[in-house]
Short mmCIF file of C-alpha atoms and ligand atoms in Angstrom, two decimals:
data_model
loop_
_atom_site.label_atom_id
_atom_site.label_comp_id
_atom_site.label_asym_id
_atom_site.label_seq_id
_atom_site.Cartn_x
_atom_site.Cartn_y
_atom_site.Cartn_z
CA MET A 1 -67.52 -45.95 38.84
CA GLU A 2 -64.92 -43.62 36.89
CA SER A 3 -63.51 -40.35 38.06
CA SER A 4 -60.51 -38.53 37.88
CA GLY A 5 -57.27 -40.43 38.55
CA ILE A 6 -53.88 -41.52 37.24
CA LEU A 7 -53.61 -42.90 33.77
CA GLY A 8 -49.78 -43.17 33.53
CA LEU A 9 -46.60 -42.26 35.23
CA GLY A 10 -43.22 -41.66 34.01
CA CYS A 11 -39.62 -40.32 34.70
CA TYR A 12 -36.49 -39.06 33.59
CA LEU A 13 -33.05 -38.71 35.52
CA PRO A 14 -29.82 -37.69 33.88
CA ALA A 15 -27.32 -40.36 34.08
CA LYS A 16 -24.39 -37.99 35.48
CA LYS A 17 -24.22 -38.47 39.26
CA LEU A 18 -22.56 -36.25 41.62
CA THR A 19 -21.64 -37.74 44.92
CA ASN A 20 -20.80 -36.06 48.31
CA LYS A 21 -17.50 -37.25 47.86
CA ASP A 22 -17.43 -35.21 44.72
CA LEU A 23 -18.76 -32.34 46.69
CA GLU A 24 -15.99 -32.39 49.14
CA LYS A 25 -13.54 -31.28 46.50
CA ILE A 26 -15.73 -28.15 45.51
CA VAL A 27 -16.69 -26.78 48.90
CA ASP A 28 -15.67 -27.24 52.52
CA THR A 29 -18.07 -30.12 53.42
CA SER A 30 -17.99 -33.89 54.15
CA ASP A 31 -19.80 -37.04 52.89
CA GLU A 32 -20.85 -37.60 56.61
CA TRP A 33 -22.30 -34.00 57.23
CA ILE A 34 -24.21 -34.09 54.24
CA MET A 35 -25.74 -37.56 55.15
CA THR A 36 -26.41 -37.28 58.67
CA ARG A 37 -27.94 -33.50 58.29
CA THR A 38 -30.04 -34.19 55.06
CA GLY A 39 -29.94 -37.77 54.10
CA ILE A 40 -28.56 -36.96 50.46
CA LYS A 41 -25.69 -39.12 49.16
CA GLU A 42 -25.72 -38.34 45.55
CA ARG A 43 -27.74 -36.14 43.12
CA ARG A 44 -28.12 -36.05 39.33
CA ILE A 45 -26.69 -33.46 36.96
CA ALA A 46 -28.46 -32.65 33.50
CA PRO A 47 -26.22 -32.28 30.77
CA LYS A 48 -24.99 -28.74 29.82
CA GLU A 49 -27.22 -28.60 26.69
CA PHE A 50 -30.45 -29.89 28.62
CA ALA A 51 -33.09 -27.30 29.74
CA ALA A 52 -35.92 -28.19 31.87
CA SER A 53 -38.09 -29.03 28.56
CA ASP A 54 -35.62 -31.33 27.36
CA MET A 55 -36.12 -33.49 30.62
CA GLY A 56 -39.75 -32.88 30.68
CA VAL A 57 -39.84 -34.33 27.20
CA GLU A 58 -38.42 -37.63 28.45
CA ALA A 59 -40.80 -38.01 31.42
CA ALA A 60 -43.58 -37.06 29.44
CA LYS A 61 -43.27 -39.30 26.71
CA SER A 62 -42.68 -42.56 29.24
CA ALA A 63 -46.05 -41.31 31.04
CA ILE A 64 -47.93 -41.04 27.71
CA LYS A 65 -46.51 -44.51 26.71
CA ASP A 66 -47.41 -46.13 30.15
CA ALA A 67 -51.20 -44.44 29.85
CA GLY A 68 -51.29 -46.19 26.52
CA LEU A 69 -51.85 -42.91 24.61
CA LYS A 70 -50.49 -41.18 21.92
CA PRO A 71 -49.44 -37.31 21.99
CA GLU A 72 -52.17 -36.41 19.89
CA ASP A 73 -54.59 -37.57 22.71
CA ILE A 74 -53.13 -35.10 25.24
CA ASP A 75 -55.74 -32.06 25.69
CA LEU A 76 -53.68 -29.97 28.14
CA ILE A 77 -49.99 -30.01 29.38
CA ILE A 78 -49.31 -28.31 32.81
CA VAL A 79 -45.66 -27.90 33.49
CA ALA A 80 -44.60 -27.21 37.18
CA THR A 81 -41.25 -25.71 37.15
CA VAL A 82 -39.20 -22.84 38.79
CA THR A 83 -36.21 -23.61 36.10
CA ALA A 84 -38.40 -22.50 32.85
CA ASP A 85 -36.00 -22.76 29.80
CA MET A 86 -36.98 -19.11 29.65
CA ALA A 87 -39.26 -16.41 31.27
CA PHE A 88 -41.59 -16.97 28.30
CA PRO A 89 -42.72 -18.64 26.29
CA SER A 90 -43.70 -21.40 29.07
CA THR A 91 -42.05 -24.69 29.13
CA ALA A 92 -45.22 -26.35 28.51
CA CYS A 93 -45.54 -24.88 25.08
CA ILE A 94 -41.94 -26.21 24.15
CA ILE A 95 -42.68 -29.24 25.14
CA GLN A 96 -45.79 -29.61 23.56
CA ASP A 97 -44.14 -28.89 20.40
CA LYS A 98 -41.26 -31.45 21.03
CA ILE A 99 -43.36 -34.32 21.77
CA GLY A 100 -45.92 -33.46 18.98
CA ALA A 101 -49.21 -32.80 21.03
CA ILE A 102 -50.84 -31.07 18.63
CA ASN A 103 -54.29 -30.92 20.09
CA SER A 104 -53.20 -29.69 23.35
CA ALA A 105 -53.31 -26.34 25.39
CA ALA A 106 -50.19 -25.72 27.63
CA PHE A 107 -49.11 -23.42 30.33
CA ASP A 108 -46.92 -23.40 33.18
CA ILE A 109 -47.46 -23.20 36.97
CA ASN A 110 -44.98 -22.05 39.81
CA ALA A 111 -45.62 -23.49 43.13
CA ALA A 112 -42.07 -24.31 43.47
CA CYS A 113 -41.60 -27.39 45.41
CA SER A 114 -45.27 -28.26 45.55
CA GLY A 115 -45.59 -27.66 41.92
CA PHE A 116 -46.36 -31.19 40.87
CA VAL A 117 -48.98 -31.61 43.70
CA PHE A 118 -50.74 -28.10 42.48
CA GLY A 119 -50.45 -29.35 38.96
CA ILE A 120 -52.40 -32.58 39.64
CA VAL A 121 -55.08 -30.83 41.38
CA THR A 122 -55.37 -28.18 38.66
CA ALA A 123 -55.51 -31.25 36.35
CA LYS A 124 -58.24 -32.75 38.22
CA GLN A 125 -60.54 -29.63 37.87
CA PHE A 126 -60.31 -29.74 33.81
CA VAL A 127 -61.05 -33.65 34.06
CA ASP A 128 -63.98 -33.20 36.46
CA SER A 129 -65.63 -30.18 34.54
CA GLY A 130 -65.54 -32.59 31.45
CA LEU A 131 -63.59 -29.96 29.63
CA TYR A 132 -60.44 -32.35 29.17
CA LYS A 133 -60.03 -35.85 28.87
CA ASN A 134 -56.35 -36.30 29.12
CA VAL A 135 -54.08 -33.84 31.01
CA LEU A 136 -50.10 -34.29 31.23
CA VAL A 137 -48.65 -32.86 34.26
CA ILE A 138 -44.90 -32.49 34.40
CA GLY A 139 -42.60 -31.74 37.29
CA THR A 140 -39.06 -30.61 35.40
CA GLU A 141 -36.33 -28.83 37.05
CA LYS A 142 -32.56 -27.98 36.31
CA MET A 143 -31.95 -27.14 39.88
CA THR A 144 -28.27 -27.36 39.69
CA ASN A 145 -28.29 -24.07 37.52
CA LEU A 146 -29.79 -22.07 40.31
CA VAL A 147 -27.31 -22.88 43.22
CA ASP A 148 -24.12 -21.16 44.01
CA TRP A 149 -21.68 -23.56 43.82
CA THR A 150 -19.51 -21.69 46.41
CA ASP A 151 -22.39 -21.89 49.03
CA ARG A 152 -22.26 -25.12 50.85
CA SER A 153 -25.18 -24.61 52.79
CA THR A 154 -27.60 -24.91 49.48
CA CYS A 155 -25.36 -26.60 46.59
CA VAL A 156 -25.49 -29.81 48.52
CA LEU A 157 -29.03 -29.98 48.75
CA PHE A 158 -30.44 -29.90 44.96
CA GLY A 159 -30.43 -32.14 41.95
CA ASP A 160 -32.10 -32.24 38.22
CA GLY A 161 -34.76 -34.75 37.22
CA ALA A 162 -38.44 -34.76 35.83
CA GLY A 163 -41.26 -36.58 36.37
CA ALA A 164 -44.89 -36.64 34.76
CA CYS A 165 -48.48 -38.11 35.18
CA ILE A 166 -51.60 -38.39 32.95
CA VAL A 167 -54.69 -37.16 34.74
CA GLY A 168 -57.96 -38.47 33.52
CA LYS A 169 -61.14 -40.54 33.93
CA SER A 170 -60.18 -43.76 35.41
CA LYS A 171 -61.71 -46.58 37.40
CA ALA A 172 -58.42 -47.09 39.29
CA ARG A 173 -55.76 -44.61 41.02
CA GLN A 174 -58.41 -42.43 41.37
CA ILE A 175 -57.62 -39.02 43.23
CA VAL A 176 -60.18 -38.96 46.32
CA SER A 177 -59.19 -35.84 47.78
CA TYR A 178 -56.81 -32.91 47.87
CA PHE A 179 -55.57 -29.76 49.73
CA ILE A 180 -53.49 -26.87 48.60
CA GLY A 181 -52.38 -23.64 50.64
CA CYS A 182 -50.09 -21.06 50.90
CA ASP A 183 -48.51 -18.77 53.50
CA GLY A 184 -47.15 -15.81 51.48
CA SER A 185 -45.40 -14.22 54.57
CA GLY A 186 -42.80 -16.86 54.29
CA SER A 187 -41.94 -15.78 50.68
CA ASN A 188 -38.45 -14.39 51.39
CA LEU A 189 -37.44 -17.72 53.09
CA LEU A 190 -36.38 -19.40 50.05
CA ARG A 191 -36.18 -17.34 46.57
CA LEU A 192 -34.14 -16.16 43.70
CA PRO A 193 -33.85 -12.49 44.19
CA ALA A 194 -32.61 -11.10 40.69
CA GLY A 195 -34.06 -11.44 37.07
CA GLY A 196 -37.65 -10.75 37.88
CA SER A 197 -39.62 -7.47 37.40
CA ARG A 198 -38.35 -6.38 40.95
CA THR A 199 -34.57 -6.75 40.51
CA PRO A 200 -33.96 -6.87 36.46
CA THR A 201 -30.47 -8.58 35.59
CA THR A 202 -27.83 -6.16 35.54
CA GLU A 203 -23.69 -6.23 35.69
CA GLU A 204 -24.35 -5.75 39.44
CA THR A 205 -26.95 -8.25 40.24
CA VAL A 206 -24.72 -10.99 38.48
CA LYS A 207 -21.60 -9.75 40.42
CA ASN A 208 -23.45 -9.96 43.39
CA LYS A 209 -24.76 -13.88 42.81
CA LEU A 210 -28.46 -12.68 43.05
CA HIS A 211 -29.35 -15.10 40.27
CA PHE A 212 -28.49 -18.04 42.51
CA LEU A 213 -31.09 -19.17 45.04
CA LYS A 214 -31.20 -17.94 48.58
CA MET A 215 -32.72 -19.87 51.64
CA GLU A 216 -33.15 -19.34 55.42
CA GLY A 217 -32.73 -23.17 55.82
CA ASN A 218 -33.41 -23.66 59.82
CA GLU A 219 -36.69 -21.38 59.38
CA VAL A 220 -37.53 -23.29 56.16
CA PHE A 221 -36.86 -26.65 58.07
CA LYS A 222 -39.19 -25.64 61.08
CA LEU A 223 -41.99 -24.41 58.59
CA ALA A 224 -41.59 -27.57 56.17
CA VAL A 225 -42.34 -30.13 58.95
CA LYS A 226 -45.41 -28.24 60.22
CA VAL A 227 -47.06 -27.37 56.72
CA MET A 228 -46.46 -31.05 55.46
CA ALA A 229 -48.10 -32.71 58.16
CA ASP A 230 -51.03 -30.07 58.30
CA ALA A 231 -51.49 -30.55 54.41
CA ALA A 232 -51.45 -34.14 54.47
CA ASN A 233 -53.82 -34.50 57.44
CA LYS A 234 -56.41 -32.04 55.77
CA ALA A 235 -56.58 -34.01 52.72
CA ILE A 236 -56.80 -37.47 54.64
CA THR A 237 -59.38 -35.95 56.76
CA LYS A 238 -61.15 -34.74 53.93
CA ALA A 239 -61.14 -38.27 52.17
CA GLY A 240 -62.84 -39.56 55.50
CA LEU A 241 -59.91 -41.39 56.42
CA LEU A 242 -57.40 -41.75 59.07
CA CYS A 243 -53.41 -41.31 59.14
CA SER A 244 -53.34 -44.75 60.01
CA GLU A 245 -55.16 -45.79 56.96
CA ILE A 246 -52.38 -44.32 54.74
CA ASN A 247 -50.29 -47.34 52.99
CA LEU A 248 -47.65 -45.11 51.48
CA LEU A 249 -46.66 -41.48 52.18
CA ILE A 250 -44.91 -39.98 49.24
CA PRO A 251 -43.41 -36.61 50.45
CA HIS A 252 -41.38 -33.88 48.62
CA GLN A 253 -37.76 -35.01 49.24
CA ALA A 254 -36.15 -32.10 50.93
CA ASN A 255 -34.35 -33.30 53.79
CA ILE A 256 -34.76 -36.88 55.61
CA ARG A 257 -34.92 -35.24 58.87
CA ILE A 258 -37.97 -33.24 57.64
CA LEU A 259 -39.59 -36.18 56.48
CA MET A 260 -38.80 -38.28 59.57
CA ALA A 261 -40.40 -35.41 61.70
CA VAL A 262 -43.52 -35.11 59.36
CA ALA A 263 -43.86 -39.21 59.70
CA LYS A 264 -43.71 -38.86 63.60
CA LYS A 265 -46.32 -36.01 63.71
CA MET A 266 -48.76 -38.16 61.55
CA GLY A 267 -48.03 -41.08 63.74
CA LEU A 268 -46.53 -43.15 60.50
CA PRO A 269 -44.06 -45.76 60.56
CA GLU A 270 -40.70 -45.19 58.62
CA GLU A 271 -41.50 -48.08 56.30
CA LYS A 272 -44.63 -46.10 55.38
CA ILE A 273 -42.71 -43.05 54.12
CA PHE A 274 -41.13 -43.44 50.27
CA LEU A 275 -37.67 -42.19 50.34
CA ASN A 276 -35.40 -41.63 47.22
CA ILE A 277 -33.78 -38.55 48.57
CA GLU A 278 -30.41 -40.18 49.02
CA LYS A 279 -30.16 -40.85 45.22
CA TYR A 280 -31.44 -37.46 43.98
CA GLY A 281 -31.64 -35.01 46.62
CA ASN A 282 -34.13 -31.96 46.20
CA MET A 283 -35.31 -31.86 42.57
CA SER A 284 -38.17 -29.31 43.48
CA SER A 285 -41.30 -29.71 41.68
CA ALA A 286 -39.86 -33.07 39.99
CA SER A 287 -39.20 -34.79 43.45
CA THR A 288 -42.98 -35.78 44.18
CA ALA A 289 -43.31 -36.42 40.22
CA VAL A 290 -40.27 -38.85 40.41
CA ALA A 291 -41.08 -40.49 43.65
CA LEU A 292 -44.52 -41.37 42.44
CA ALA A 293 -43.34 -42.92 39.21
CA GLU A 294 -40.65 -44.80 41.13
CA ALA A 295 -42.89 -45.95 44.00
CA ASN A 296 -45.12 -47.52 41.29
CA ARG A 297 -42.55 -49.06 39.18
CA GLU A 298 -40.83 -50.51 42.42
CA GLN A 299 -44.37 -51.87 43.24
CA ARG A 300 -44.48 -50.17 46.73
CA ILE A 301 -48.04 -49.56 45.88
CA LYS A 302 -50.52 -52.50 45.52
CA LYS A 303 -54.08 -52.37 44.50
CA GLY A 304 -56.43 -50.90 46.87
CA ASP A 305 -53.69 -48.94 48.72
CA ILE A 306 -54.09 -45.51 49.74
CA VAL A 307 -51.41 -43.13 48.82
CA ALA A 308 -50.69 -39.51 49.86
CA LEU A 309 -48.56 -37.28 47.96
CA VAL A 310 -47.36 -34.18 50.08
CA ALA A 311 -45.17 -31.20 49.33
CA PHE A 312 -43.91 -27.69 50.30
CA GLY A 313 -41.95 -25.18 48.68
CA SER A 314 -40.86 -21.69 48.21
CA GLY A 315 -43.91 -19.30 48.56
CA LEU A 316 -44.25 -20.82 51.01
CA THR A 317 -46.58 -23.39 49.32
CA TYR A 318 -48.05 -26.79 50.47
CA GLY A 319 -50.15 -29.27 49.51
CA ALA A 320 -51.39 -33.01 49.57
CA VAL A 321 -53.42 -35.51 47.03
CA VAL A 322 -54.65 -38.66 48.34
CA ILE A 323 -55.17 -41.50 45.65
CA LYS A 324 -56.71 -44.59 46.01
CA TRP A 325 -54.57 -47.12 43.75
N1 LIG B 1 -21.04 -29.07 55.18
C1 LIG B 1 -20.52 -28.67 56.20
N2 LIG B 1 -21.10 -27.74 57.12
C2 LIG B 1 -22.10 -27.02 56.70
C3 LIG B 1 -22.81 -27.54 55.53
C4 LIG B 1 -22.15 -28.26 54.53
N3 LIG B 1 -22.85 -28.52 53.32
N4 LIG B 1 -23.87 -26.60 55.30
C5 LIG B 1 -23.74 -25.70 56.58
N5 LIG B 1 -23.05 -26.12 57.36
C6 LIG B 1 -22.61 -25.74 58.76
C7 LIG B 1 -22.97 -24.15 59.05
O1 LIG B 1 -21.93 -23.40 58.29
C8 LIG B 1 -22.95 -24.27 60.35
O2 LIG B 1 -21.72 -24.20 60.94
P1 LIG B 1 -21.57 -23.15 62.28
O3 LIG B 1 -22.08 -23.73 63.57
O4 LIG B 1 -20.27 -23.20 62.24
O5 LIG B 1 -22.03 -21.60 61.88
C9 LIG B 1 -23.66 -25.71 60.83
O6 LIG B 1 -23.31 -26.46 59.73
C10 LIG B 1 -24.88 -25.82 61.26
O7 LIG B 1 -25.48 -25.16 60.24
P2 LIG B 1 -27.13 -25.05 60.23
O8 LIG B 1 -27.64 -24.18 59.16
O9 LIG B 1 -27.65 -24.88 61.43
O10 LIG B 1 -27.60 -26.88 59.82
P3 LIG B 1 -28.76 -27.51 59.59
O11 LIG B 1 -28.94 -28.69 60.68
O12 LIG B 1 -30.01 -26.54 60.14
O13 LIG B 1 -28.73 -27.89 58.39
C11 LIG B 1 -29.98 -27.48 56.33
C12 LIG B 1 -29.03 -27.09 57.35
C13 LIG B 1 -29.92 -26.65 55.06
C14 LIG B 1 -29.36 -28.95 55.76
C15 LIG B 1 -31.27 -27.43 56.96
O14 LIG B 1 -31.64 -26.52 57.54
C16 LIG B 1 -32.23 -27.91 56.03
O15 LIG B 1 -32.62 -29.11 55.33
N6 LIG B 1 -33.32 -26.79 55.67
C17 LIG B 1 -34.63 -27.16 55.22
C18 LIG B 1 -34.10 -26.80 53.85
C19 LIG B 1 -35.09 -27.35 52.77
O16 LIG B 1 -35.97 -28.18 52.82
N7 LIG B 1 -35.23 -26.51 51.52
C20 LIG B 1 -36.13 -26.56 50.56
C21 LIG B 1 -37.38 -26.45 50.66
S1 LIG B 1 -38.45 -26.93 49.35
#
């Protein structure tokens, strides 16, 4: 029987790599510190002239091709990003034009690093309701624009990239359950203070580096372990499954220690956790999108497998999607 599922996947990673060794020349850090504390070896840096939409376009094109569709077949584009090309128009509108998806509606969502999971859940509602047939969901981020390259506690963590999927009616790769949540009381823990209506851009905000992300790393770490495990458990329970029945957990790639703690909390062995953090760092909403596309491409998922996608991010937002491949 057909129900909402994943029709196609794609991703785009900029070619330029910034290694931990390169970072040693920029801030007071070491490859050893970054590897042991985060699991990150290198991250990708998008070309200067590339914005979130440019990376999103590449990921979108490959997902559309993978689904055997044409841009005209897309009914809706949802872009999850915190690094939109501009405050408005939405990055989704820019991508719609660039790929020629002339029949689609388009909007952005901001759920930070959980954005791709929230995007899939949103897409599923449109497909289930019968309003739309093919929904393109994109997670695209140019995080390296948002980090203060003199702040070693944040600049080592993030990278650029984009991933995409098409959600539509399908006999395979069906979305069997999901859960999304939020704890707004943690909204101060990871934020970009200036440039919005609260603190508009002034010479002063630029001078005070308020256009770079600020993070309470330790607090975020502790909450991340709790909310990711909780979100995954809720979605898995809702699907009538046990954690032990999960074949592959695809988590938001924030910190390898967070991911190992989540695995332990869920009773999952290390080999059931998909990891690509070493290569890309944290790409916010693009992390789960790229990880899902790579896990599929690397044949880490077999037909009939149960896959759980789980994420958390600024907000705090969190969510999980269970897919039967
Ligand atoms: N290189 C070397 N030393 C560094 C460093 C770096 N890149 N960054 C921080 N340090 C130092 C600190 O200054 C501190 O030094 P001090 O003890 O002399 O004050 C020491 O390392 C320990 O800092 P601490 O913040 O306690 O480290 P940590 O083990 O908590 O790791 C994070 C820091 C940021 C890696 C970790 O807290 C984390 O990953 N948090 C979650 C972040 C996250 O996931 N964000 C995205 C959410 S979507």
